[in-house]
PDB file of C-alpha atoms in Angstrom:
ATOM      1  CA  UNK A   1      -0.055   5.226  19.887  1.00  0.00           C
ATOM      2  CA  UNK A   2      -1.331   3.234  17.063  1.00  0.00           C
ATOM      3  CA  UNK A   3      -0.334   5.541  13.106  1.00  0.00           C
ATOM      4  CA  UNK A   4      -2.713   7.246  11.476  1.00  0.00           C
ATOM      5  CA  UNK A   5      -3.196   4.974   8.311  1.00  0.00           C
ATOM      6  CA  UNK A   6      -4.900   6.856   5.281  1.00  0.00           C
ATOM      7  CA  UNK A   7      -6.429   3.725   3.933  1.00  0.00           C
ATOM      8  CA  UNK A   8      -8.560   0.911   5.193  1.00  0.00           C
ATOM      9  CA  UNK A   9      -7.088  -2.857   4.585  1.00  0.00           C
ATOM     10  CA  UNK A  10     -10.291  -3.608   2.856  1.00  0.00           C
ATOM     11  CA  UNK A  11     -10.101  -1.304   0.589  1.00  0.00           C
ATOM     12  CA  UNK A  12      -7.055  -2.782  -0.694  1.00  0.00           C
ATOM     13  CA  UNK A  13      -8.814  -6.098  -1.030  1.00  0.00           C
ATOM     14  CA  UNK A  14     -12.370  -4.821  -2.903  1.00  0.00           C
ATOM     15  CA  UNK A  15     -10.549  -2.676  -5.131  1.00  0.00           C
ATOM     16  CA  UNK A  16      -7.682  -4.185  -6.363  1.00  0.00           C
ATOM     17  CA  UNK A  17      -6.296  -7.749  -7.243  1.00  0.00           C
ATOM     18  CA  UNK A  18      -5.644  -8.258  -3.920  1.00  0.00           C
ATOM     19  CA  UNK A  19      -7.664 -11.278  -2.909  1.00  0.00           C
ATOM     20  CA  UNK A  20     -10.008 -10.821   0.330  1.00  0.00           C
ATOM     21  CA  UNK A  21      -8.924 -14.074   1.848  1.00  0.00           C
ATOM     22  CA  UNK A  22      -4.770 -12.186   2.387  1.00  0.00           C
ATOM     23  CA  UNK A  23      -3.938 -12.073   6.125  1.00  0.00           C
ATOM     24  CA  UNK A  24      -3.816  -7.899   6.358  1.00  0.00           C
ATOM     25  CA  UNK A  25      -1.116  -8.396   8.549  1.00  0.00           C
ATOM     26  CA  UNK A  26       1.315  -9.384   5.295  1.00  0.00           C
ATOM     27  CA  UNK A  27       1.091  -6.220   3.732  1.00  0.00           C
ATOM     28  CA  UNK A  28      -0.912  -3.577   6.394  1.00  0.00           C
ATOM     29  CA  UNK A  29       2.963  -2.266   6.784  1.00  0.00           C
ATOM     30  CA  UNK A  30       3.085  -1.362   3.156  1.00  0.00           C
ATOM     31  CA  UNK A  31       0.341   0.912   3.796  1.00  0.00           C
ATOM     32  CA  UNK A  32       2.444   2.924   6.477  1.00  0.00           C
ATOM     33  CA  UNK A  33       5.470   2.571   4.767  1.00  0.00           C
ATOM     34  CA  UNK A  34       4.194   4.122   1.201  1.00  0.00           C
ATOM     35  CA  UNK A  35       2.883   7.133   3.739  1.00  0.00           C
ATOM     36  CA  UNK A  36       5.913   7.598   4.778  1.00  0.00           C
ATOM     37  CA  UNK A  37       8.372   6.928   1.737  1.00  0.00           C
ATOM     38  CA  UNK A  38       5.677   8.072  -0.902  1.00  0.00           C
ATOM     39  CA  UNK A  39       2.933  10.415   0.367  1.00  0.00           C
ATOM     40  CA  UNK A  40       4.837  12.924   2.575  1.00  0.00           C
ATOM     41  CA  UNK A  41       7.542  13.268   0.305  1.00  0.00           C
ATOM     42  CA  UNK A  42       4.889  14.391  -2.250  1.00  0.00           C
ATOM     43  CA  UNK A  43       3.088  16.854   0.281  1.00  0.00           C
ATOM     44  CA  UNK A  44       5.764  17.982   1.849  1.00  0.00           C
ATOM     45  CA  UNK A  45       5.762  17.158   5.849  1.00  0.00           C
ATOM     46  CA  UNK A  46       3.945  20.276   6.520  1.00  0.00           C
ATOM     47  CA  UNK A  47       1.198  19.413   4.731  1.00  0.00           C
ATOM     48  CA  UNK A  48       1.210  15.519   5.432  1.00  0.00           C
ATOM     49  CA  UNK A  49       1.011  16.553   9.493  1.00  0.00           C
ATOM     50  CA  UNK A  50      -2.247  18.600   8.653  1.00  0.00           C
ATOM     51  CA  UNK A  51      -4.026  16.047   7.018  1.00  0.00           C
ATOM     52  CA  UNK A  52      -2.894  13.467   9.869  1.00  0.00           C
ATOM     53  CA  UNK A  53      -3.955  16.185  12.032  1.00  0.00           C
ATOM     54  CA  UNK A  54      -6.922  16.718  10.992  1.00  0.00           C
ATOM     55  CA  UNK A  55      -8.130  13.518   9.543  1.00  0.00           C
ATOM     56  CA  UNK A  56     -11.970  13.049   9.874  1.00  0.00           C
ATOM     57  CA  UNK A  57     -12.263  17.027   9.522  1.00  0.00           C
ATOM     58  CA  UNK A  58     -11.097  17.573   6.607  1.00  0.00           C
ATOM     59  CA  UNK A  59     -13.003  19.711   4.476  1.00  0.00           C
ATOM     60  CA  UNK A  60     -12.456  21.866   0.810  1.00  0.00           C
ATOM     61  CA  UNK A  61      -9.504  20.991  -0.874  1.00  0.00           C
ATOM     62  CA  UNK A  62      -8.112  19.432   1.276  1.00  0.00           C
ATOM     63  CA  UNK A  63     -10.808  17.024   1.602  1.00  0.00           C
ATOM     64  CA  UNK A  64     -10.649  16.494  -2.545  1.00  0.00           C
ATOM     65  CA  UNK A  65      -6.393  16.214  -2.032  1.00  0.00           C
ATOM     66  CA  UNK A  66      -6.714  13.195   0.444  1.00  0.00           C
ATOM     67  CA  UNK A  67     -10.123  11.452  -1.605  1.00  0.00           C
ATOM     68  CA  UNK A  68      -8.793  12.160  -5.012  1.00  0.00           C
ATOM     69  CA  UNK A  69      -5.430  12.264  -4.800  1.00  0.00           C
ATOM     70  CA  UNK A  70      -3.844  10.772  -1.464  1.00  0.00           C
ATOM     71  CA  UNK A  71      -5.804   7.714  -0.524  1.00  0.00           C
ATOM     72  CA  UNK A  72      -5.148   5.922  -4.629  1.00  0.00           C
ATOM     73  CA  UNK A  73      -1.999   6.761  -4.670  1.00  0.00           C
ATOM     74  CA  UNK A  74      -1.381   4.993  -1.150  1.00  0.00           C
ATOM     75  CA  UNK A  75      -3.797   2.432  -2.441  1.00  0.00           C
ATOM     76  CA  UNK A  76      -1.933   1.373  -5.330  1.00  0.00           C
ATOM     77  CA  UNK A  77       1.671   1.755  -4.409  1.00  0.00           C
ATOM     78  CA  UNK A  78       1.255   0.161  -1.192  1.00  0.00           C
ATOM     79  CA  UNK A  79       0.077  -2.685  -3.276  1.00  0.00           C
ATOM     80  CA  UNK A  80       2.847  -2.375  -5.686  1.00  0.00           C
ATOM     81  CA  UNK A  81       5.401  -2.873  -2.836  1.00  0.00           C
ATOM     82  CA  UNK A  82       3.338  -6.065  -1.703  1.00  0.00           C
ATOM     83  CA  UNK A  83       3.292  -7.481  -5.150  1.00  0.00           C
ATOM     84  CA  UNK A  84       7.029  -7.526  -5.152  1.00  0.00           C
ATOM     85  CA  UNK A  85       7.164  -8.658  -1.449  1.00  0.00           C
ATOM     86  CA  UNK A  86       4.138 -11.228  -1.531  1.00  0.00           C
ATOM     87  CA  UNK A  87       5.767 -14.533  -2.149  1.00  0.00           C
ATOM     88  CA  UNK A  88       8.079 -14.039   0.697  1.00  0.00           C
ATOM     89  CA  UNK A  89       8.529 -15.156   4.261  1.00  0.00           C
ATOM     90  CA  UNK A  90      11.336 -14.054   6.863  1.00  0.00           C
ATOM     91  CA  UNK A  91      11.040 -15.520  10.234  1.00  0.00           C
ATOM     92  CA  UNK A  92      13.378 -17.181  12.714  1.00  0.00           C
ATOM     93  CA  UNK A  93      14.305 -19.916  10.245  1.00  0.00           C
ATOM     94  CA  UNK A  94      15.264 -17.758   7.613  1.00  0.00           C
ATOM     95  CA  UNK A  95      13.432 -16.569   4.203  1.00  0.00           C
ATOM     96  CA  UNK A  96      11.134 -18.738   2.589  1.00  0.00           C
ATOM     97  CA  UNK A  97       9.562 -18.560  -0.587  1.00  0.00           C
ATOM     98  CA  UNK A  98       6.107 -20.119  -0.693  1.00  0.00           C
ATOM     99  CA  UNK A  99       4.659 -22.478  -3.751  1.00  0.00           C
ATOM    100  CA  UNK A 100       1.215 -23.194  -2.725  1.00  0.00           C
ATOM    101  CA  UNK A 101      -0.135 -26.766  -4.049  1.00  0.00           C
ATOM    102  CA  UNK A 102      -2.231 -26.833  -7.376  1.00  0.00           C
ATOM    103  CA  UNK A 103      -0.423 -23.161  -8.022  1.00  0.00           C
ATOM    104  CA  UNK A 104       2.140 -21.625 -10.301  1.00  0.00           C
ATOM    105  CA  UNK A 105       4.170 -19.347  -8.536  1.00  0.00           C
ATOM    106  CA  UNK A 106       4.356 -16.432 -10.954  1.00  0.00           C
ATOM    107  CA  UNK A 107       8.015 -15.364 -11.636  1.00  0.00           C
ATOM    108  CA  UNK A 108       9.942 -11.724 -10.930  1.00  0.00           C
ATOM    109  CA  UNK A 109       9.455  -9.962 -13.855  1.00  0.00           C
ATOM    110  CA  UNK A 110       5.767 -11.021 -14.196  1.00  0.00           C
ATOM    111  CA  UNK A 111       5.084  -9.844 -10.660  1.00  0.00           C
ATOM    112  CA  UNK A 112       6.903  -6.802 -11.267  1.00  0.00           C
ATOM    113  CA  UNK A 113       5.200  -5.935 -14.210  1.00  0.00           C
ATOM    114  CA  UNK A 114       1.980  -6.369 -11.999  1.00  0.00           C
ATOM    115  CA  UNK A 115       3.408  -4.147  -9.585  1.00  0.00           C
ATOM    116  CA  UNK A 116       4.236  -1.678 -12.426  1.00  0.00           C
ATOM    117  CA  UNK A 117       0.887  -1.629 -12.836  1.00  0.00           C
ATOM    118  CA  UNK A 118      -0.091  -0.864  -9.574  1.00  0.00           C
ATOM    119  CA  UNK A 119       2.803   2.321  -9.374  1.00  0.00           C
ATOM    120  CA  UNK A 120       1.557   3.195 -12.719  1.00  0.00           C
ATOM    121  CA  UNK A 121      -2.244   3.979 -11.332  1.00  0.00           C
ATOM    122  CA  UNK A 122      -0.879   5.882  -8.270  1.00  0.00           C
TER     123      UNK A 122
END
C-alpha cells in the first residue's frame, strides 16, 4: 500500500522556490519523511492516525488543523530537508555532487540559510 502523503508534489513547486521543472522523485521522500519525523511527533500518533484515517472527511477542527496548520508545516520543512539534500546524488558509483553548466552551485551555509527559511515558515 502506497502512504498517505498530506501534500501534493505540486504544491511544493507553485508555492515555494522549488522550480516546476524538479524530478518529484528527488525530494517526494522528504514529504513522507517530515510526516513522520515532524508532523506526528507534533500531533501525537493518536491524532496523526485520525487524520490519515480519515483524510478526505475531515471536517471542523480538524479540517482547519490539517489546512492551516499540518499541510505548511509539511510544505515547508519537507522543503527545508531538500534544500540541504538538493545538490546531491548517491547511486551505485558513489555520491556525486552536481555543478550544472552556466550555474553557480550555491555553497552550505547559503543553502542552509535557505532552508532556515523554509523551517522558519513551518
Amino acid at each position: 500500500m502506497a502512504e498517505l502523503l498530506f501534500i501534493q508534489p505540486s504544491e511544493i513547486a507553485s508555492t515555494t522556490v522549488l522550480g516546476g521543472n524538479v524530478d518529484v522523485d528527488k525530494y517526494l521522500f522528504n514529504v513522507l519523511t517530515t510526516q513522520i519525523s515532524v508532523i506526528e511527533p507534533l500531533l501525537g500518533t493518536e491524532l496523526y492516525d485520525y487524520i490519515i484515517a480519515n483524510f478526505g472527511s475531515l471536517t471542523g477542527d480538524y479540517s482547519t488543523l490539517y489546512t492551516e496548520f499540518v499541510k505548511p508545516i509539511t510544505k515547508y520543512e519537507a522543503l527545508a530537508d531538500y534544500i540541504e539534500q538538493a545538490s546531491y546524488t548517491l547511486d551505485n558509483a558513489g555520491l556525486f555532487k552536481h555543478a550544472p553548466d552556466n550555474a553557480e552551485i550555491v555553497d552550505k551555509d547559503e543553502a542552509q540559510y535557505l532552508a532556515q527559511k523554509y523551517h522558519a515558515l513551518a
